[in-house]
CSV table of C-alpha atoms and ligand atoms in Angstrom, one decimal:
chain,number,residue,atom,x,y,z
A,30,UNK,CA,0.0,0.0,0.0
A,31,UNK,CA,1.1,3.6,-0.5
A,32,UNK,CA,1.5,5.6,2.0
A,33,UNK,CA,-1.8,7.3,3.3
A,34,UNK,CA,-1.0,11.0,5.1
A,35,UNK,CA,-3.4,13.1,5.8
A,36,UNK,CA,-2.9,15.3,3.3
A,37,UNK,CA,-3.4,12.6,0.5
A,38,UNK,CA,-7.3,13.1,-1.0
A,39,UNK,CA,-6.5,10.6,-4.0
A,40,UNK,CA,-5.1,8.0,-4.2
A,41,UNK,CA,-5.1,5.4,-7.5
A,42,UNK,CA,-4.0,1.5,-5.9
A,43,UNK,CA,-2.5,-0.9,-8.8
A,44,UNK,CA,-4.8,0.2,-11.2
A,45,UNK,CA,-5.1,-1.4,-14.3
A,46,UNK,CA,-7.1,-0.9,-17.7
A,47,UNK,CA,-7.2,-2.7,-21.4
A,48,UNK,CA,-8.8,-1.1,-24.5
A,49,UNK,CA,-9.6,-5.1,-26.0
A,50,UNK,CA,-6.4,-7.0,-26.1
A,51,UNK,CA,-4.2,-4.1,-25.4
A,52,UNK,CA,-3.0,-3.7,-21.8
A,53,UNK,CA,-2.7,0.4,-21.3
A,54,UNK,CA,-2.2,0.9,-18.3
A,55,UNK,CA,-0.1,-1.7,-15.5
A,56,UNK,CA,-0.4,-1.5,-11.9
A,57,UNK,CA,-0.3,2.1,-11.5
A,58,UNK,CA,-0.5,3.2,-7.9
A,59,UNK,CA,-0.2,7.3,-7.6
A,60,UNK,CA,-0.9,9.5,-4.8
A,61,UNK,CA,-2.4,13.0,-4.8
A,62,UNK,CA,-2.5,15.6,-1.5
A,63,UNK,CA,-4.0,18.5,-0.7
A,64,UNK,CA,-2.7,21.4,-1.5
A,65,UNK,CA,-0.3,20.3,-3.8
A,66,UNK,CA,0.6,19.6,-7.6
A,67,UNK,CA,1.3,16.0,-8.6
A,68,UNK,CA,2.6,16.4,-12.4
A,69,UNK,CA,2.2,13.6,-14.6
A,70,UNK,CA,4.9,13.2,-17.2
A,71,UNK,CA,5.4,10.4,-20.3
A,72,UNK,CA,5.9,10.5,-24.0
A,73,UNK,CA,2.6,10.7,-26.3
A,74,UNK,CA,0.7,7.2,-25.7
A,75,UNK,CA,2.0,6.8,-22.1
A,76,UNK,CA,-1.5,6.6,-20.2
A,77,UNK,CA,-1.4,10.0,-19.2
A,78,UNK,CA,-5.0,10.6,-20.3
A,79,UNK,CA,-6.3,7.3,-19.7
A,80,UNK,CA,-5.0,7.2,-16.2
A,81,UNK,CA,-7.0,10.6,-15.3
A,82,UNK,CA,-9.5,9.1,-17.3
A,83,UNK,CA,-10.6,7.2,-14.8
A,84,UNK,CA,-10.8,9.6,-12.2
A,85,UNK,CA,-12.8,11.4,-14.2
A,86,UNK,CA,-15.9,8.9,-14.8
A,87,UNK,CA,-15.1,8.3,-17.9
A,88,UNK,CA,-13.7,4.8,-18.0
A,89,UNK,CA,-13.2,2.4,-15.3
A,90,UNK,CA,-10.1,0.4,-14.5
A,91,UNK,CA,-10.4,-3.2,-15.0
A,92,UNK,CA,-8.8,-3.8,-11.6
A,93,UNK,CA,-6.8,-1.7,-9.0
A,94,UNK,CA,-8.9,0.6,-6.5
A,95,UNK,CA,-9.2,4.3,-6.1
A,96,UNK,CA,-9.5,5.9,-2.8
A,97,UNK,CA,-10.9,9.6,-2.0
A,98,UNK,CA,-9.8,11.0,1.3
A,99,UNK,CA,-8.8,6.9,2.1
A,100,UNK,CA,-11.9,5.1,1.9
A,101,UNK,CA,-12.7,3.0,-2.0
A,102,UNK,CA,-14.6,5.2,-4.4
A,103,UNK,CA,-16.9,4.4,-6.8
A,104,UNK,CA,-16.3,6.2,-10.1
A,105,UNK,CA,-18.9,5.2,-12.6
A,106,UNK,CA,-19.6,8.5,-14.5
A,107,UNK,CA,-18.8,12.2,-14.7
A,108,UNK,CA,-21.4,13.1,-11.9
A,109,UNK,CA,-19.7,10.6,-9.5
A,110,UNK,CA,-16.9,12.2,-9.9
A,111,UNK,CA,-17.9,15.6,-9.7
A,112,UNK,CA,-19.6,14.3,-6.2
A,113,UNK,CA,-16.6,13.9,-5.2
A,114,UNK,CA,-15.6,17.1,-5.7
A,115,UNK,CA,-13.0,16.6,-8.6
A,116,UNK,CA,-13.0,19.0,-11.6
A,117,UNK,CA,-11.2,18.0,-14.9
A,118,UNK,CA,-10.5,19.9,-17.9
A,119,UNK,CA,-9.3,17.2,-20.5
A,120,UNK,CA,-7.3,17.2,-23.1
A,121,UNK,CA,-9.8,17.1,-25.8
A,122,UNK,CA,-11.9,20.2,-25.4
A,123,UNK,CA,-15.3,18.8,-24.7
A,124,UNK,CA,-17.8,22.0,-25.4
A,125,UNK,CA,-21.3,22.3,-27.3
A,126,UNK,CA,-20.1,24.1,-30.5
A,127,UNK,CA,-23.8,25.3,-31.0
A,128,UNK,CA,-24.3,26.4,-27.5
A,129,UNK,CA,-23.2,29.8,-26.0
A,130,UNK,CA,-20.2,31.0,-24.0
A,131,UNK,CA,-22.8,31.2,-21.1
A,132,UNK,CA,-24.5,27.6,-21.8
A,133,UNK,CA,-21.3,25.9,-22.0
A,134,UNK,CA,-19.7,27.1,-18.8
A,135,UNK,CA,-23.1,25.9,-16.7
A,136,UNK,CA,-23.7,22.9,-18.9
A,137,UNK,CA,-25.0,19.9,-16.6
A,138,UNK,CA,-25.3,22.9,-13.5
A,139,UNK,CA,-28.6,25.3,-15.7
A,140,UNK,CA,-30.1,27.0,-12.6
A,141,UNK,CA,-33.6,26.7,-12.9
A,142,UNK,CA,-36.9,29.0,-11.8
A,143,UNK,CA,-40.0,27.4,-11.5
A,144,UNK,CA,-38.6,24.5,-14.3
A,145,UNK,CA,-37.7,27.2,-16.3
A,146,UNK,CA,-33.8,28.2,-17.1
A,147,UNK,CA,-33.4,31.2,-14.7
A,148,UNK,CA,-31.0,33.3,-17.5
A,149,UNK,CA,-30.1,36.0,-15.3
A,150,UNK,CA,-28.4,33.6,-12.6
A,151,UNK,CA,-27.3,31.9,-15.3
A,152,UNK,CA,-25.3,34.7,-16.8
A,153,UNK,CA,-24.4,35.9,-13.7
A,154,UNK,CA,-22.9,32.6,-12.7
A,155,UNK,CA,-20.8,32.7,-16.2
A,156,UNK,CA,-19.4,35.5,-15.7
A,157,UNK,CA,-17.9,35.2,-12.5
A,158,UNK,CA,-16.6,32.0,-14.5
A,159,UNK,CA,-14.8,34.1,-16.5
A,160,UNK,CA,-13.9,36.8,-14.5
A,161,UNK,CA,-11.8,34.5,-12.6
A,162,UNK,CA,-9.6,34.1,-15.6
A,163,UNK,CA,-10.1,37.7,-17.0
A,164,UNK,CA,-11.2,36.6,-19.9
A,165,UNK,CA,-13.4,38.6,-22.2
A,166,UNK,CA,-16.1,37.0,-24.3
A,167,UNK,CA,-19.6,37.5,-25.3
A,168,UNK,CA,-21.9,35.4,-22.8
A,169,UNK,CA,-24.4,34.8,-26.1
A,170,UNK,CA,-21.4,33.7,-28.7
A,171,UNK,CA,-21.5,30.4,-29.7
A,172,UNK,CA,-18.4,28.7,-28.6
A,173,UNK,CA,-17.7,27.1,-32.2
A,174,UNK,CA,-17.1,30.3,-33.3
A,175,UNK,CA,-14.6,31.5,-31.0
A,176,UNK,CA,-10.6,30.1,-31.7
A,177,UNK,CA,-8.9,26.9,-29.6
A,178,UNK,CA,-7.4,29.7,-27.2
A,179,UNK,CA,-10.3,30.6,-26.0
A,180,UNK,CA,-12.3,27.6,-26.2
A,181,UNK,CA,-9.4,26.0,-23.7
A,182,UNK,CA,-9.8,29.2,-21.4
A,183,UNK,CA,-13.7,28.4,-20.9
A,184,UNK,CA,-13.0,25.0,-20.5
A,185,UNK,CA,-10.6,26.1,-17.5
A,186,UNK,CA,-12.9,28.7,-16.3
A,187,UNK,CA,-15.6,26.0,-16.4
A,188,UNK,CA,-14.2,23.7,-14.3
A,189,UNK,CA,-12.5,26.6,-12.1
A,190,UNK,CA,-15.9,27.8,-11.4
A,191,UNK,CA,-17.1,24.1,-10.0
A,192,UNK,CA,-15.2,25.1,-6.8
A,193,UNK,CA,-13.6,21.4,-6.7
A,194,UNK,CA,-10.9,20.2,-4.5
A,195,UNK,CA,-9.3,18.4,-6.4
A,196,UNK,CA,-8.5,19.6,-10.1
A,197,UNK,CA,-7.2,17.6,-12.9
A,198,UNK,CA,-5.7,19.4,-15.7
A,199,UNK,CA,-4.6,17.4,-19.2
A,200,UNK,CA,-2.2,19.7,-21.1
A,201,UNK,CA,-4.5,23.0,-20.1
A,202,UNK,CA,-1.8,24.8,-21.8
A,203,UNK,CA,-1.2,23.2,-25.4
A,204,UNK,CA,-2.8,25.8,-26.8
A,205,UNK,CA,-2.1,28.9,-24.6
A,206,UNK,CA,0.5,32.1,-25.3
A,207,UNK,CA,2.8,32.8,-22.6
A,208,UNK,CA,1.1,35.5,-20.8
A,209,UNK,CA,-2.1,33.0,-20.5
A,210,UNK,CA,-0.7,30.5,-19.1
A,211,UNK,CA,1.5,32.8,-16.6
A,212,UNK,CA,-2.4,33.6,-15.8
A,213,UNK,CA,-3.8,30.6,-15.1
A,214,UNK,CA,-0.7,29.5,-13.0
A,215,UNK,CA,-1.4,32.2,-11.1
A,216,UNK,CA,-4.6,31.3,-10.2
A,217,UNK,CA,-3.2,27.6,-9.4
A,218,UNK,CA,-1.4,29.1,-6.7
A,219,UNK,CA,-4.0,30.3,-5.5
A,220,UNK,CA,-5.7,27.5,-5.8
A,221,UNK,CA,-2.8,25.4,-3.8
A,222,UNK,CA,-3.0,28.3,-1.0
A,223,UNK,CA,-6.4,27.3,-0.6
A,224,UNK,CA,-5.9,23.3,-0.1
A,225,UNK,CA,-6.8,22.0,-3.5
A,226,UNK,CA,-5.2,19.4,-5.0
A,227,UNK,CA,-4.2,19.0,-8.4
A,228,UNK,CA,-2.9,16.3,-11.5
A,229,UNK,CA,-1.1,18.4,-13.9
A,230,UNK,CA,-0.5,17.1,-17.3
A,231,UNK,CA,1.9,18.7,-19.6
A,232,UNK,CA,4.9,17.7,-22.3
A,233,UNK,CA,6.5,21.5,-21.3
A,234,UNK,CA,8.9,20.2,-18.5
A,235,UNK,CA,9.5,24.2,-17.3
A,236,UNK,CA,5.8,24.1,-16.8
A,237,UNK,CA,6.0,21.8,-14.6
A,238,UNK,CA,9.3,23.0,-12.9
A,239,UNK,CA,7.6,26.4,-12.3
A,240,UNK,CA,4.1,24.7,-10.9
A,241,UNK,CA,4.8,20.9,-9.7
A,242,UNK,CA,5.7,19.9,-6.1
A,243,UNK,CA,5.8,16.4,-7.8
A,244,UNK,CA,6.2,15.0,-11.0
A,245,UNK,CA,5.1,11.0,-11.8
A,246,UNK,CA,6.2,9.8,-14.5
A,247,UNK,CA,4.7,7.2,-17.1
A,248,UNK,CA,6.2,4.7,-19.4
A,249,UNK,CA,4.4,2.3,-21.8
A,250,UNK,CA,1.5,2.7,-19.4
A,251,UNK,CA,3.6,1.9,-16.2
A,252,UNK,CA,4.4,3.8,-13.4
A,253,UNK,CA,8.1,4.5,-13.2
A,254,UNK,CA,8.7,7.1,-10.6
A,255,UNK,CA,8.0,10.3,-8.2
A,256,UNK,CA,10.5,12.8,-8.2
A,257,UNK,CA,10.4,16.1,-6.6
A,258,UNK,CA,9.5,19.2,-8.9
A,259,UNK,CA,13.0,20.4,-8.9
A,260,UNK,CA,14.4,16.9,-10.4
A,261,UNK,CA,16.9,18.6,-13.6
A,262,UNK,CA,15.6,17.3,-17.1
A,263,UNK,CA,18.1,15.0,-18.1
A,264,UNK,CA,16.8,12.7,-15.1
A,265,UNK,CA,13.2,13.2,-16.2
A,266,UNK,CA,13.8,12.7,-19.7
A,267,UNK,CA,15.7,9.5,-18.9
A,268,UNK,CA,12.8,8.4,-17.0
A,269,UNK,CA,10.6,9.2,-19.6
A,270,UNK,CA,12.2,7.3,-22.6
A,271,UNK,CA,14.0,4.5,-20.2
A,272,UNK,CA,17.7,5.4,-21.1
A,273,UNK,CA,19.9,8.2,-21.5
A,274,UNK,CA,19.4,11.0,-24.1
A,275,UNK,CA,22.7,12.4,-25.6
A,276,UNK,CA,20.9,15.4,-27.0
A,277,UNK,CA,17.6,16.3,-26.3
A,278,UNK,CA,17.3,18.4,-29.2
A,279,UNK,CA,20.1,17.0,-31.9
A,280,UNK,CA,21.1,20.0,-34.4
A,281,UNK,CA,21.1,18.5,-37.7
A,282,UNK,CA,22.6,20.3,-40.5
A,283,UNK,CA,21.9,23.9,-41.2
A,284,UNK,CA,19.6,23.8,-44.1
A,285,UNK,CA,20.5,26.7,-46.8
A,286,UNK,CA,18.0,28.3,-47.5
A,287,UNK,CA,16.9,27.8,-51.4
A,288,UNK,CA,15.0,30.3,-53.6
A,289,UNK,CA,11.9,32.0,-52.8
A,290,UNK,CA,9.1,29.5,-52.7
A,291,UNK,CA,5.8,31.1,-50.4
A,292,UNK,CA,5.4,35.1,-51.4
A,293,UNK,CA,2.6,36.7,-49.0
A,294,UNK,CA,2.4,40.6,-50.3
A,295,UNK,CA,-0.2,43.1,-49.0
A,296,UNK,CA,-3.0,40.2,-48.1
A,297,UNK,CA,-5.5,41.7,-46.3
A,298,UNK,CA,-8.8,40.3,-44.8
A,299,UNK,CA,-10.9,43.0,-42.8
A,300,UNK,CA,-11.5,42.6,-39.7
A,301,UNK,CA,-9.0,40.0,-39.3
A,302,UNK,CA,-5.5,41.4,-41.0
A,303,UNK,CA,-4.2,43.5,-42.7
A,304,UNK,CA,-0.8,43.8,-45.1
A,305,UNK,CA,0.5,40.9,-44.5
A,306,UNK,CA,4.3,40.5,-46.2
A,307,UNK,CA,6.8,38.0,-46.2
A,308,UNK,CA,8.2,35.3,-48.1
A,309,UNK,CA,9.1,32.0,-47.3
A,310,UNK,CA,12.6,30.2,-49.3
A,311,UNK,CA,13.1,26.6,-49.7
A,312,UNK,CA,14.8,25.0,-46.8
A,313,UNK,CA,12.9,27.5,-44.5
A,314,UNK,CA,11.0,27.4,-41.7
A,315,UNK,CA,9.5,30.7,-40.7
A,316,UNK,CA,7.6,30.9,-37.8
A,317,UNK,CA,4.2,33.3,-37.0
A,318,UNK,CA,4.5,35.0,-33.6
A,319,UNK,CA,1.7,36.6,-31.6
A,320,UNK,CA,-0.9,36.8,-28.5
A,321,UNK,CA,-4.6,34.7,-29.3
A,322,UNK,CA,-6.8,36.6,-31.8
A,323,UNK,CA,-3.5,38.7,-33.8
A,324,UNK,CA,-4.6,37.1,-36.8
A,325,UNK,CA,-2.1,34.4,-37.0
A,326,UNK,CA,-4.4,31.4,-37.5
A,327,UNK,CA,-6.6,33.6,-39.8
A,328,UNK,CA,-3.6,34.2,-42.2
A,329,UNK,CA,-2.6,30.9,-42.6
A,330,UNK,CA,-6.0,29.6,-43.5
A,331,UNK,CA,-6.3,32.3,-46.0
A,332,UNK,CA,-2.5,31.0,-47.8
A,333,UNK,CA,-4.3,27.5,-47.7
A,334,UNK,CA,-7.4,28.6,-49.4
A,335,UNK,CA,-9.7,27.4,-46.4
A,336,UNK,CA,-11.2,31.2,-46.2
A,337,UNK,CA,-10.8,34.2,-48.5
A,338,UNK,CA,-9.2,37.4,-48.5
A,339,UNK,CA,-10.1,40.9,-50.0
A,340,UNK,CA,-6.8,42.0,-51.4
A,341,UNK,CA,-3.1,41.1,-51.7
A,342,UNK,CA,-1.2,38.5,-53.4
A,343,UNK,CA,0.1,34.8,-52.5
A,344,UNK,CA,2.3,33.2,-55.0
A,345,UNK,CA,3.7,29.9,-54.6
A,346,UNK,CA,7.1,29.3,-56.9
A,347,UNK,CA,6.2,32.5,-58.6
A,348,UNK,CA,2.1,31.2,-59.7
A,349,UNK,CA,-0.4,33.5,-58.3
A,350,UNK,CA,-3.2,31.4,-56.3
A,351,UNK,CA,-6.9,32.5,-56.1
A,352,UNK,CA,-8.4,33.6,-52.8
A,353,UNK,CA,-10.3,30.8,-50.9
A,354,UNK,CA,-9.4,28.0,-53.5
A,355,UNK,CA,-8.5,24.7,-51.4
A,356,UNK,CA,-8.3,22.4,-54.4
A,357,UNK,CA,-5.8,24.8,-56.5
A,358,UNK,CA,-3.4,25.4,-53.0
A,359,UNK,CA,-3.3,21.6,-52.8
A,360,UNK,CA,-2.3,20.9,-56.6
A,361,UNK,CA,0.5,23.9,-56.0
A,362,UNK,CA,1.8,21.8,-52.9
A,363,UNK,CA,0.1,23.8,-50.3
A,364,UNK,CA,-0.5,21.7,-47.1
A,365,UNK,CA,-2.4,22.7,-44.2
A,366,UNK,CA,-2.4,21.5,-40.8
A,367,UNK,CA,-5.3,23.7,-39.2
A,368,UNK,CA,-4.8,24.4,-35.0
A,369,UNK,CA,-8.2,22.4,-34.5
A,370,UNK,CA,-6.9,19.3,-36.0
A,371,UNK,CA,-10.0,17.1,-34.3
A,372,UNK,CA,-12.6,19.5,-35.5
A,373,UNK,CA,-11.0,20.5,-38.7
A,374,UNK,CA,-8.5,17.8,-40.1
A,375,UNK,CA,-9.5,14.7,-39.4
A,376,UNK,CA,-13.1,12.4,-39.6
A,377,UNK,CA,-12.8,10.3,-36.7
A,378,UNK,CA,-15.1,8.4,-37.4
A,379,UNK,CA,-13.1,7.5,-40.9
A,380,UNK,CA,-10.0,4.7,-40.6
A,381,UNK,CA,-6.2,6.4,-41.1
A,382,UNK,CA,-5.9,5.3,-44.6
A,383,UNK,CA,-9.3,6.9,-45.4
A,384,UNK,CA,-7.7,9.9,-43.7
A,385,UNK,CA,-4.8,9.9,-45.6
A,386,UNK,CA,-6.7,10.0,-48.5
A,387,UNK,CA,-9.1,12.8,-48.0
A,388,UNK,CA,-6.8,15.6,-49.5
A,389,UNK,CA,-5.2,14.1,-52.2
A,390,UNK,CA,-8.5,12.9,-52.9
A,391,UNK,CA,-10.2,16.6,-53.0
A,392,UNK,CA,-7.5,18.0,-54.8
A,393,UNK,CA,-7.9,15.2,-57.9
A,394,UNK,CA,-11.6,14.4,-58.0
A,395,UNK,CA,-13.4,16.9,-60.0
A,396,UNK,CA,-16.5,16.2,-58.5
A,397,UNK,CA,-16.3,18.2,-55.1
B,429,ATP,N1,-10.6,4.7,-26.0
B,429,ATP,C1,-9.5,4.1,-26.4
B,429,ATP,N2,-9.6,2.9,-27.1
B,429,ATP,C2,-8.4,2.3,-27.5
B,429,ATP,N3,-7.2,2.7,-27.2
B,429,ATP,C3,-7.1,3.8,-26.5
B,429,ATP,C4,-8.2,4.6,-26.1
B,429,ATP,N4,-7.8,5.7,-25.4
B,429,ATP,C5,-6.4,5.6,-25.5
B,429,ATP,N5,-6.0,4.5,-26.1
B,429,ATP,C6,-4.6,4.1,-26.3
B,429,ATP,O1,-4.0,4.1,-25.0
B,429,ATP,C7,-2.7,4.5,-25.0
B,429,ATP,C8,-2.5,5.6,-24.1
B,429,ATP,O2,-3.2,6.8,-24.5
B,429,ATP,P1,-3.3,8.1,-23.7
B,429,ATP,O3,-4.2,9.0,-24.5
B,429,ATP,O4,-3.7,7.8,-22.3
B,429,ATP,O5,-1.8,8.6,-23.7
B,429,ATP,P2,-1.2,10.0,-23.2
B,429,ATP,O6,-0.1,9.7,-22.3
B,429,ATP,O7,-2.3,10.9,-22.7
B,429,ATP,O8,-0.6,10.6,-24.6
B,429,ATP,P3,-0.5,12.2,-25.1
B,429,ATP,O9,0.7,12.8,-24.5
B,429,ATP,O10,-0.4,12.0,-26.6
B,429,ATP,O11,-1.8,12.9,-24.8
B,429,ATP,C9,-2.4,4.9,-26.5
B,429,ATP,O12,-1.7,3.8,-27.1
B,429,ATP,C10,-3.8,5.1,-27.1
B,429,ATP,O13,-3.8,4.9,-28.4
B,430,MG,MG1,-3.1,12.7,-23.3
């Protein structure tokens, strides 16, 4: 058994789980206390999100127990859960695109009036949801329309504003600028300060430097060890991967940059940018830099032909393309891989070779 302080309010116990034949997580045993941040670190396909998974409702485990505040808990669903008084923002950003800011945030929690949905409290309530994060959205906006940023920052304000003691957070930050997520670590100290304990789940290891006590790590679904906060990456990478890295970021060769292949001049979109320049050379990678709603998604889609633009140019190897043509970016070698890759990229329901397929398939078929 692990040890069982007083301070620990979770507590997974050889916990295992199989999707079919394959075993995802083994015999993990984990420990989370009150007023503290218990990290959880492993490459992609570890169990990081399985594993909280199951303290979320969402799927059992197959065998192993789970313990709040010491005695065996039974978490068959989302609701459980929440009894329990644990809040988790997942990885997967799990909004109604259709519904409001407002509807979203007190989805499952609609304060009712004589049967009716009391709107005022409602609003009210959503608010203060995002007043706690300082972030500014219409209540009435339907959350598809709003960017992954801010989607992610409702989702956190969501769950914030459930008043939970213990938190889980999987990768909250992915898709956050710097100044955000110095924001919403703020609030998790405040959140420590008041007792709550937290799972934190991210791949950014000075993340988790700046807001860990303890980091867990995860290997091929196993448990391989807690290390304080303050444990230097080389050791946690080693853990991670199971030997020692040389370099954790090998410089390969310096490409030289070839002739002028992307040429952005003047494109303008109103409302969302405006005289846009530059140009991209062979060899190159040039990177887009700026806080959530700049413009930098928006420009990129335009270049790809997903959305048009009112003026400007975009030449690829020195051929004009036409504003908000897909089909003629793709035949000029124009690939796109949009920020909302679940909503936007992929049909989940579809198998990876029918995936594959999709764009090349657009881009030759003449009947799309
Ligand atoms: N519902 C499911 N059915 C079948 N296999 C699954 C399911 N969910 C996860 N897996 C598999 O379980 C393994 C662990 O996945 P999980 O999402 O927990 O990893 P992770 O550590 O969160 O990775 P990442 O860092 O990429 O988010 C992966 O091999 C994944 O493909
Ligand atoms: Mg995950």
């Amino acid at each position: 058994m692990p040890d069982h302080t007083d301070d620990t309010v979770l507590q997974l116990v050889n916990v295992s789980k199989s999707f079919g034949p394959v075993n995802v997580i083994k015999d993990v045993t984990l420990s989370v206390r009150r007023g503290q941040v218990q990290a959880l670190l492993g490459e992609n396909g570890a169990g990081k999100s399985t594993l909280i998974k199951m303290i979320a409702g969402v799927h059992q485990p197959d065998s192993g127990k789970i313990l709040v505040d010491g005695s065996e808990a039974t978490i068959a669903s989302t609701n459980d859960s929440e009894a329990h008084g644990i809040a988790t923002i997942h990885q997967e950003l799990n909004l109604v695109p259709t519904l409001s800011v407002a509807e979203n945030i007190m989805l499952g929690r609609t304060p009712k009036r004589f049967g009716m949905v009391n709107r005022k409290h409602l609003n009210a309530q959503a608010q203060a949801a995002l007043n706690l994060i300082g972030l500014d959205v219409p209540l009435k906006q339907p959350v598809g329309e709003l960017g992954i940023a801010k989607q992610q920052l409702i989702e956190i304000a969501k769950a914030l504003s459930m008043n939970a003691r213990i938190l889980i957070l999987d990768e909250p930050t992915a898709a956050l600028t710097g100044k955000e997520v110095d924001a919403l670590f703020t609030i998790l100290d405040e959140l420590k300060a008041k007792g709550v304990a937290m799972v934190f789940i991210s791949h950014h290891l000075d993340e988790l430097a700046r807001i860990a006590d303890t980091i867990s790590i995860l290997r091929d679904g196993e448990f391989v060890a807690e290390v304080p906060a303050s444990t230097d990456e080389d050791t946690l990478v080693q853990h991670m991967v199971g030997r020692a890295i040389e370099e954790q970021y090998p410089r390969g060769e310096v490409a030289e940059a070839g002739a002028p292949l992307l040429e952005v001049a003047g494109l303008t979109s109103t409302s969302k940018f405006s005289d846009i320049s530059f140009t991209v050379h062979a060899g190159e990678i040039v990177g887009l830099a700026g806080l959530v709603g700049a413009g930098r998604t928006e420009i990129v889609r335009a270049i790809a032909g997903a959305d048009k633009y009112d003026s400007g140019t975009v030449e690829v190897a020195g051929k004009k393309l036409k504003s908000g043509d897909i089909q003629g970016a793709i035949r000029s070698g124009v690939g796109h891989i949009p920020e909302d890759r679940k909503g936007q990229a992929l049909v989940l329901d579809g198998t990876v070779n029918e995936n594959l397929g999709y764009a090349t398939l657009a881009a030759t078929s003449k009947a799309g």
